[in-house]
């Protein structure tokens, strides 16, 4: 329908997650009218990100070096390991400034419907990290959804026979939320996990 | 917050229209995990679109050549000129297969609030196209909104003194729509523009 390369651009943009045909068209028209330098910068950063960004050889966090910032940082506690699904979970946890240990990024969660089992995740790479006794606590910080829970349950079974403290993040009411708007599972967990008032 | 180049990518994506910070992050993570060849193709088409796509020297439609497909096509009626705001309007009208004339793309609409007056549009370039008497009818197909109406009113005043038929697209109820959901202005126009039943 559109001139060749414009249609190509709309097609490529439409492959991005959350970008439908209408948004792709809108972005394409914006780019057609945009300053060539701006478009060039976007193109360059796309190439650069694939050229420069790799995964940390230890924890599989996103990294521009062989080892990521966190694995290189000697101030991080090597005894505590937090297992997460994705790089963005590392960023979310880092933002809290609550955690001073290290990470292990699985690269997803167990999801039979998508054909993702433990072999598709970096589970095999997790085991050698726990072998020499440096790590004494593993925090399973997978998403509180079906896939995340399945992954945490699988890892719990795998890790419990080892000499390790294995913990899960607390479930409960989100801070700043309204009790009446909480779904029944969250509210149920908030009850089950209730603490003595001080 | 993110590794340098990843943050750059999120920033660049966040500048696209309709892409908020969360979407930009989501797209960036998708691209991090994507096949490098796919990302490369997107980067290439971005560069290509700016290198290859220019504007038709006659009608200012998007074109990969000096003159666009429509201006080059000898089967198109040179007597009828349809004035539109944007390239996407040309595509929308072409899709109807109702119009066999040629176009003039203004590049926007009069919008004092955005500082766009007739001088920022290709109004000056429209006049020579009407000078030699080839064009006998001008259809003003601007958007049926405030800016489009202002533009059409401005052009009507400019063109009426000339020996031309000047027309506007019909306003009325959208086909397939429900009368009860039509806004009062649309419904009012549908009344005003009523035709004899046949």
Short mmCIF file of C-alpha atoms in Angstrom, two decimals:
data_model
loop_
_atom_site.label_atom_id
_atom_site.label_comp_id
_atom_site.label_asym_id
_atom_site.label_seq_id
_atom_site.Cartn_x
_atom_site.Cartn_y
_atom_site.Cartn_z
CA UNK A 1 0.00 0.00 0.00
CA UNK A 2 2.83 2.40 0.88
CA UNK A 3 5.99 3.11 -1.09
CA UNK A 4 8.32 0.08 -0.72
CA UNK A 5 10.69 1.11 2.04
CA UNK A 6 7.98 2.89 4.04
CA UNK A 7 5.98 -0.34 4.10
CA UNK A 8 9.15 -2.22 5.13
CA UNK A 9 9.58 0.17 8.04
CA UNK A 10 5.94 -0.22 9.11
CA UNK A 11 6.34 -4.01 8.93
CA UNK A 12 9.53 -4.00 11.01
CA UNK A 13 8.05 -1.65 13.63
CA UNK A 14 4.92 -3.78 13.79
CA UNK A 15 7.04 -6.73 14.96
CA UNK A 16 7.98 -4.94 18.18
CA UNK A 17 6.02 -5.97 21.27
CA UNK A 18 3.03 -3.77 22.00
CA UNK A 19 3.24 -2.01 18.63
CA UNK A 20 0.13 -2.72 16.56
CA UNK A 21 -0.31 -1.86 12.86
CA UNK A 22 -1.76 1.59 13.65
CA UNK A 23 1.07 2.48 16.07
CA UNK A 24 3.65 1.18 13.60
CA UNK A 25 2.16 3.45 10.93
CA UNK A 26 2.14 6.41 13.32
CA UNK A 27 5.76 5.86 14.34
CA UNK A 28 6.80 5.41 10.69
CA UNK A 29 5.18 8.71 9.67
CA UNK A 30 6.81 10.41 12.62
CA UNK A 31 10.19 9.07 11.50
CA UNK A 32 9.59 10.13 7.90
CA UNK A 33 9.14 13.70 9.08
CA UNK A 34 11.83 13.53 11.80
CA UNK A 35 15.31 15.01 11.69
CA UNK A 36 17.56 12.48 9.88
CA UNK A 37 20.10 12.78 12.74
CA UNK A 38 17.50 11.59 15.26
CA UNK A 39 16.59 8.57 13.16
CA UNK A 40 20.27 7.83 12.58
CA UNK A 41 20.84 7.90 16.36
CA UNK A 42 18.07 5.36 16.91
CA UNK A 43 19.49 3.11 14.18
CA UNK A 44 22.98 3.40 15.64
CA UNK A 45 21.93 2.57 19.17
CA UNK A 46 20.07 -0.50 17.87
CA UNK A 47 23.23 -1.77 16.21
CA UNK A 48 25.35 -0.79 19.21
CA UNK A 49 23.13 -2.52 21.73
CA UNK A 50 23.43 -5.82 19.90
CA UNK A 51 27.17 -5.38 19.37
CA UNK A 52 28.05 -4.31 22.89
CA UNK A 53 25.54 -5.88 25.20
CA UNK A 54 26.21 -9.42 26.20
CA UNK A 55 25.45 -11.46 29.27
CA UNK A 56 27.61 -11.71 32.38
CA UNK A 57 29.47 -15.02 32.29
CA UNK A 58 28.72 -15.60 35.99
CA UNK A 59 25.15 -14.47 36.63
CA UNK A 60 23.76 -13.90 33.06
CA UNK A 61 22.78 -10.37 33.90
CA UNK A 62 23.01 -7.95 30.97
CA UNK A 63 26.52 -6.58 30.83
CA UNK A 64 28.80 -4.62 28.53
CA UNK A 65 31.80 -6.50 30.00
CA UNK A 66 32.64 -10.18 30.44
CA UNK A 67 31.39 -9.85 34.04
CA UNK A 68 28.62 -7.48 35.11
CA UNK A 69 28.98 -4.54 37.50
CA UNK A 70 27.41 -6.48 40.36
CA UNK A 71 29.57 -9.61 40.01
CA UNK A 72 32.68 -7.39 39.78
CA UNK A 73 31.74 -5.36 42.87
CA UNK A 74 33.74 -6.69 45.87
CA UNK A 75 31.36 -4.96 48.30
CA UNK A 76 28.49 -7.26 47.31
CA UNK A 77 27.88 -10.12 49.74
CA UNK A 78 28.93 -13.38 48.00
CA UNK A 79 26.98 -15.46 50.54
CA UNK A 80 23.51 -14.39 49.36
CA UNK A 81 22.27 -15.21 45.89
CA UNK A 82 19.01 -13.86 44.50
CA UNK A 83 17.52 -15.90 41.63
CA UNK A 84 15.39 -13.83 39.22
CA UNK A 85 13.75 -14.42 35.87
CA UNK A 86 15.00 -11.46 33.85
CA UNK A 87 17.45 -8.58 33.74
CA UNK A 88 14.63 -6.15 34.42
CA UNK A 89 14.00 -7.90 37.75
CA UNK A 90 17.63 -7.20 38.72
CA UNK A 91 17.04 -3.53 37.94
CA UNK A 92 13.80 -3.49 39.96
CA UNK A 93 15.48 -5.08 42.98
CA UNK A 94 18.54 -2.82 42.71
CA UNK A 95 16.18 0.15 42.81
CA UNK A 96 14.99 -0.86 46.29
CA UNK A 97 18.60 -0.71 47.66
CA UNK A 98 17.52 -3.48 50.05
CA UNK A 99 19.63 -6.27 48.61
CA UNK A 100 23.43 -6.36 48.82
CA UNK A 101 24.06 -9.88 47.58
CA UNK A 102 24.49 -11.16 44.03
CA UNK A 103 22.11 -12.43 41.35
CA UNK A 104 21.45 -15.33 39.07
CA UNK A 105 19.31 -14.51 36.02
CA UNK A 106 17.42 -17.55 34.74
CA UNK A 107 16.38 -15.97 31.45
CA UNK A 108 12.68 -16.71 31.93
CA UNK A 109 10.35 -18.96 33.87
CA UNK A 110 9.08 -22.49 33.47
CA UNK A 111 6.07 -22.40 31.13
CA UNK A 112 5.02 -25.71 29.59
CA UNK A 113 2.52 -23.88 27.34
CA UNK A 114 5.41 -21.96 25.73
CA UNK A 115 7.64 -25.05 25.69
CA UNK A 116 9.97 -23.60 28.33
CA UNK A 117 11.27 -26.15 30.83
CA UNK A 118 14.26 -26.01 33.22
CA UNK A 119 16.58 -26.92 30.33
CA UNK A 120 15.68 -23.72 28.50
CA UNK A 121 16.62 -21.69 31.59
CA UNK A 122 20.01 -21.15 33.22
CA UNK A 123 19.32 -23.71 35.93
CA UNK A 124 22.27 -25.92 35.02
CA UNK A 125 24.56 -22.88 35.35
CA UNK A 126 23.18 -22.15 38.82
CA UNK A 127 24.36 -25.42 40.41
CA UNK A 128 28.17 -24.89 40.15
CA UNK A 129 27.71 -21.49 41.83
CA UNK A 130 26.33 -23.25 44.90
CA UNK A 131 28.94 -26.03 44.97
CA UNK A 132 31.85 -24.50 46.93
CA UNK A 133 29.86 -23.42 49.98
CA UNK A 134 30.36 -19.65 49.50
CA UNK A 135 26.64 -19.15 48.97
CA UNK A 136 24.68 -19.87 52.15
CA UNK A 137 21.33 -18.33 51.25
CA UNK A 138 19.32 -18.43 48.03
CA UNK A 139 16.38 -16.05 47.62
CA UNK A 140 13.95 -17.16 44.92
CA UNK A 141 12.60 -13.89 43.53
CA UNK A 142 10.59 -15.15 40.57
CA UNK A 143 7.37 -13.39 39.51
CA UNK A 144 4.30 -14.02 41.71
CA UNK A 145 2.40 -15.60 38.80
CA UNK A 146 1.80 -19.14 37.56
CA UNK A 147 5.11 -19.48 35.71
CA UNK A 148 7.13 -17.81 38.44
CA UNK A 149 5.58 -20.00 41.14
CA UNK A 150 6.24 -23.16 39.10
CA UNK A 151 9.86 -22.11 38.66
CA UNK A 152 10.29 -21.35 42.36
CA UNK A 153 8.71 -24.66 43.34
CA UNK A 154 10.99 -26.54 40.94
CA UNK A 155 14.09 -24.77 42.28
CA UNK A 156 13.02 -25.27 45.90
CA UNK A 157 12.89 -29.06 45.37
CA UNK A 158 16.28 -28.93 43.69
CA UNK A 159 17.92 -26.80 46.39
CA UNK A 160 16.36 -28.10 49.62
CA UNK A 161 18.62 -31.19 49.84
CA UNK A 162 21.64 -28.84 49.82
CA UNK A 163 23.02 -27.07 52.90
CA UNK A 164 21.38 -23.76 52.09
CA UNK A 165 18.77 -21.38 53.39
CA UNK A 166 16.21 -21.11 50.59
CA UNK A 167 13.63 -18.34 50.87
CA UNK A 168 10.87 -16.75 48.79
CA UNK A 169 9.79 -13.13 48.64
CA UNK A 170 6.83 -12.25 50.87
CA UNK A 171 3.37 -12.17 49.33
CA UNK A 172 0.86 -9.66 50.66
CA UNK A 173 -0.86 -6.37 50.13
CA UNK A 174 1.04 -3.87 48.00
CA UNK A 175 2.05 -0.79 49.97
CA UNK A 176 -0.14 2.17 49.10
CA UNK A 177 -2.91 -0.10 47.82
CA UNK A 178 -6.49 -0.37 49.02
CA UNK A 179 -7.50 -3.55 50.84
CA UNK A 180 -10.86 -3.63 49.07
CA UNK A 181 -9.20 -3.68 45.65
CA UNK A 182 -6.82 -6.55 46.44
CA UNK A 183 -7.69 -9.78 44.65
CA UNK A 184 -8.67 -12.69 46.88
CA UNK A 185 -5.42 -14.63 46.41
CA UNK A 186 -3.28 -11.65 47.45
CA UNK A 187 -5.58 -10.93 50.39
CA UNK A 188 -5.52 -14.61 51.39
CA UNK A 189 -1.72 -14.60 51.34
CA UNK A 190 -1.65 -11.39 53.35
CA UNK A 191 -3.70 -13.19 56.02
CA UNK A 192 -1.60 -16.35 55.91
CA UNK A 193 1.59 -14.30 56.22
CA UNK A 194 0.33 -11.97 59.00
CA UNK A 195 2.91 -10.79 61.52
CA UNK A 196 2.61 -9.93 65.22
CA UNK A 197 1.82 -6.23 65.64
CA UNK A 198 4.55 -4.36 67.52
CA UNK B 1 19.80 2.72 36.05
CA UNK B 2 20.53 0.33 33.18
CA UNK B 3 23.88 -0.44 31.58
CA UNK B 4 24.86 2.57 29.42
CA UNK B 5 23.80 1.55 25.93
CA UNK B 6 20.62 -0.16 27.15
CA UNK B 7 19.54 3.09 28.79
CA UNK B 8 20.41 4.95 25.55
CA UNK B 9 18.16 2.57 23.63
CA UNK B 10 15.30 3.03 26.11
CA UNK B 11 15.71 6.82 25.85
CA UNK B 12 15.69 6.77 22.05
CA UNK B 13 12.64 4.47 21.89
CA UNK B 14 10.84 6.65 24.44
CA UNK B 15 11.05 9.58 22.01
CA UNK B 16 8.81 7.80 19.48
CA UNK B 17 5.17 8.88 19.45
CA UNK B 18 2.90 6.74 21.60
CA UNK B 19 5.83 4.94 23.25
CA UNK B 20 5.92 5.69 26.97
CA UNK B 21 8.77 4.80 29.35
CA UNK B 22 7.29 1.37 30.16
CA UNK B 23 6.77 0.47 26.48
CA UNK B 24 10.26 1.71 25.64
CA UNK B 25 11.67 -0.57 28.33
CA UNK B 26 9.60 -3.50 27.09
CA UNK B 27 10.71 -2.98 23.49
CA UNK B 28 14.34 -2.58 24.58
CA UNK B 29 14.29 -5.88 26.50
CA UNK B 30 12.64 -7.56 23.56
CA UNK B 31 15.43 -6.29 21.30
CA UNK B 32 18.12 -7.38 23.76
CA UNK B 33 16.83 -10.92 23.52
CA UNK B 34 16.00 -10.78 19.80
CA UNK B 35 17.94 -12.30 16.94
CA UNK B 36 20.72 -9.81 16.01
CA UNK B 37 19.69 -10.13 12.34
CA UNK B 38 16.17 -8.89 13.15
CA UNK B 39 17.50 -5.87 15.04
CA UNK B 40 19.96 -5.17 12.25
CA UNK B 41 17.09 -5.24 9.73
CA UNK B 42 15.17 -2.66 11.75
CA UNK B 43 18.27 -0.45 12.02
CA UNK B 44 18.90 -0.78 8.27
CA UNK B 45 15.38 0.10 7.26
CA UNK B 46 15.51 3.18 9.51
CA UNK B 47 18.62 4.39 7.73
CA UNK B 48 17.23 3.41 4.34
CA UNK B 49 13.93 5.17 4.83
CA UNK B 50 15.68 8.46 5.54
CA UNK B 51 18.13 7.96 2.68
CA UNK B 52 15.63 6.90 0.04
CA UNK B 53 12.35 8.51 0.91
CA UNK B 54 11.88 12.05 -0.20
CA UNK B 55 8.90 14.08 -1.24
CA UNK B 56 7.46 14.27 -4.74
CA UNK B 57 8.56 17.55 -6.32
CA UNK B 58 5.06 18.12 -7.71
CA UNK B 59 2.57 17.06 -5.02
CA UNK B 60 4.81 16.53 -1.92
CA UNK B 61 3.55 13.02 -1.51
CA UNK B 62 6.13 10.59 -0.07
CA UNK B 63 8.15 9.16 -2.93
CA UNK B 64 11.29 7.18 -3.59
CA UNK B 65 11.68 9.01 -6.91
CA UNK B 66 11.79 12.67 -7.92
CA UNK B 67 8.10 12.34 -8.79
CA UNK B 68 5.68 10.02 -7.01
CA UNK B 69 3.86 7.06 -8.57
CA UNK B 70 0.63 9.02 -8.83
CA UNK B 71 2.12 12.09 -10.49
CA UNK B 72 3.98 9.83 -12.95
CA UNK B 73 0.87 7.81 -13.82
CA UNK B 74 -0.55 9.07 -17.17
CA UNK B 75 -3.90 7.39 -16.46
CA UNK B 76 -4.60 9.73 -13.54
CA UNK B 77 -6.96 12.60 -14.38
CA UNK B 78 -4.91 15.83 -14.37
CA UNK B 79 -8.09 17.95 -14.16
CA UNK B 80 -8.99 16.94 -10.60
CA UNK B 81 -6.76 17.81 -7.67
CA UNK B 82 -7.38 16.52 -4.17
CA UNK B 83 -5.78 18.59 -1.41
CA UNK B 84 -4.93 16.58 1.73
CA UNK B 85 -3.01 17.22 4.93
CA UNK B 86 -0.66 14.24 5.03
CA UNK B 87 0.76 11.31 3.07
CA UNK B 88 -1.38 8.92 5.11
CA UNK B 89 -4.49 10.68 3.80
CA UNK B 90 -3.34 9.92 0.24
CA UNK B 91 -3.03 6.26 1.21
CA UNK B 92 -6.47 6.26 2.84
CA UNK B 93 -8.10 7.82 -0.24
CA UNK B 94 -6.22 5.50 -2.63
CA UNK B 95 -7.59 2.57 -0.65
CA UNK B 96 -11.16 3.59 -1.58
CA UNK B 97 -10.33 3.35 -5.33
CA UNK B 98 -12.91 6.14 -5.79
CA UNK B 99 -10.54 8.88 -6.83
CA UNK B 100 -8.63 8.92 -10.11
CA UNK B 101 -7.22 12.44 -10.01
CA UNK B 102 -4.02 13.73 -8.47
CA UNK B 103 -3.06 15.05 -5.04
CA UNK B 104 -1.50 17.96 -3.28
CA UNK B 105 -0.11 17.21 0.17
CA UNK B 106 -0.06 20.28 2.42
CA UNK B 107 2.12 18.72 5.11
CA UNK B 108 -0.28 19.53 7.94
CA UNK B 109 -3.16 21.82 8.79
CA UNK B 110 -3.50 25.38 10.04
CA UNK B 111 -3.17 25.32 13.82
CA UNK B 112 -2.45 28.66 15.50
CA UNK B 113 -1.94 26.88 18.83
CA UNK B 114 0.99 24.92 17.33
CA UNK B 115 2.25 27.96 15.43
CA UNK B 116 1.30 26.47 12.06
CA UNK B 117 -0.05 28.97 9.58
CA UNK B 118 -0.43 28.78 5.78
CA UNK B 119 3.25 29.67 5.39
CA UNK B 120 4.29 26.48 7.18
CA UNK B 121 2.19 24.43 4.74
CA UNK B 122 2.66 23.83 1.01
CA UNK B 123 0.03 26.38 0.07
CA UNK B 124 2.42 28.54 -1.94
CA UNK B 125 3.37 25.45 -3.98
CA UNK B 126 -0.30 24.74 -4.71
CA UNK B 127 -0.96 27.95 -6.60
CA UNK B 128 1.34 27.37 -9.65
CA UNK B 129 -0.34 23.97 -10.13
CA UNK B 130 -3.66 25.76 -10.68
CA UNK B 131 -2.27 28.49 -12.95
CA UNK B 132 -2.34 26.90 -16.42
CA UNK B 133 -6.00 25.83 -16.39
CA UNK B 134 -5.34 22.07 -16.48
CA UNK B 135 -6.93 21.63 -13.08
CA UNK B 136 -10.65 22.38 -13.18
CA UNK B 137 -11.74 20.90 -9.87
CA UNK B 138 -10.15 21.06 -6.44
CA UNK B 139 -11.42 18.74 -3.71
CA UNK B 140 -10.48 19.90 -0.22
CA UNK B 141 -10.07 16.66 1.74
CA UNK B 142 -8.67 17.97 5.01
CA UNK B 143 -9.55 16.28 8.29
CA UNK B 144 -13.06 16.95 9.66
CA UNK B 145 -11.65 18.59 12.80
CA UNK B 146 -10.93 22.14 13.92
CA UNK B 147 -7.56 22.43 12.17
CA UNK B 148 -8.75 20.70 9.00
CA UNK B 149 -11.84 22.90 8.79
CA UNK B 150 -9.76 26.04 9.31
CA UNK B 151 -7.42 24.94 6.53
CA UNK B 152 -10.28 24.16 4.15
CA UNK B 153 -11.95 27.50 4.91
CA UNK B 154 -8.70 29.33 4.27
CA UNK B 155 -8.12 27.51 0.97
CA UNK B 156 -11.75 28.02 -0.10
CA UNK B 157 -11.35 31.80 0.23
CA UNK B 158 -8.10 31.62 -1.71
CA UNK B 159 -9.48 29.46 -4.54
CA UNK B 160 -13.03 30.76 -5.00
CA UNK B 161 -11.96 33.81 -7.06
CA UNK B 162 -10.32 31.40 -9.54
CA UNK B 163 -12.14 29.59 -12.34
CA UNK B 164 -12.39 26.32 -10.46
CA UNK B 165 -14.92 23.99 -8.94
CA UNK B 166 -13.98 23.78 -5.28
CA UNK B 167 -15.62 21.07 -3.22
CA UNK B 168 -15.40 19.55 0.24
CA UNK B 169 -15.89 15.95 1.29
CA UNK B 170 -19.37 15.14 2.57
CA UNK B 171 -19.96 15.15 6.32
CA UNK B 172 -22.44 12.70 7.75
CA UNK B 173 -22.99 9.44 9.54
CA UNK B 174 -20.20 6.89 9.14
CA UNK B 175 -21.33 3.80 7.25
CA UNK B 176 -21.85 0.90 9.64
CA UNK B 177 -22.25 3.23 12.60
CA UNK B 178 -25.24 3.59 14.94
CA UNK B 179 -27.25 6.79 14.74
CA UNK B 180 -27.62 6.94 18.51
CA UNK B 181 -23.85 6.95 18.99
CA UNK B 182 -23.18 9.76 16.51
CA UNK B 183 -22.11 13.02 18.16
CA UNK B 184 -24.49 15.95 17.72
CA UNK B 185 -22.29 17.82 15.20
CA UNK B 186 -22.03 14.79 12.92
CA UNK B 187 -25.75 14.11 13.22
CA UNK B 188 -26.50 17.79 12.58
CA UNK B 189 -24.38 17.70 9.41
CA UNK B 190 -26.06 14.48 8.30
CA UNK B 191 -29.40 16.34 8.53
CA UNK B 192 -28.12 19.43 6.78
CA UNK B 193 -26.65 17.32 3.98
CA UNK B 194 -29.69 15.04 3.53
CA UNK B 195 -30.37 13.81 0.02
CA UNK B 196 -33.63 12.95 -1.73
CA UNK B 197 -34.44 9.26 -1.24
CA UNK B 198 -34.54 7.36 -4.53
#
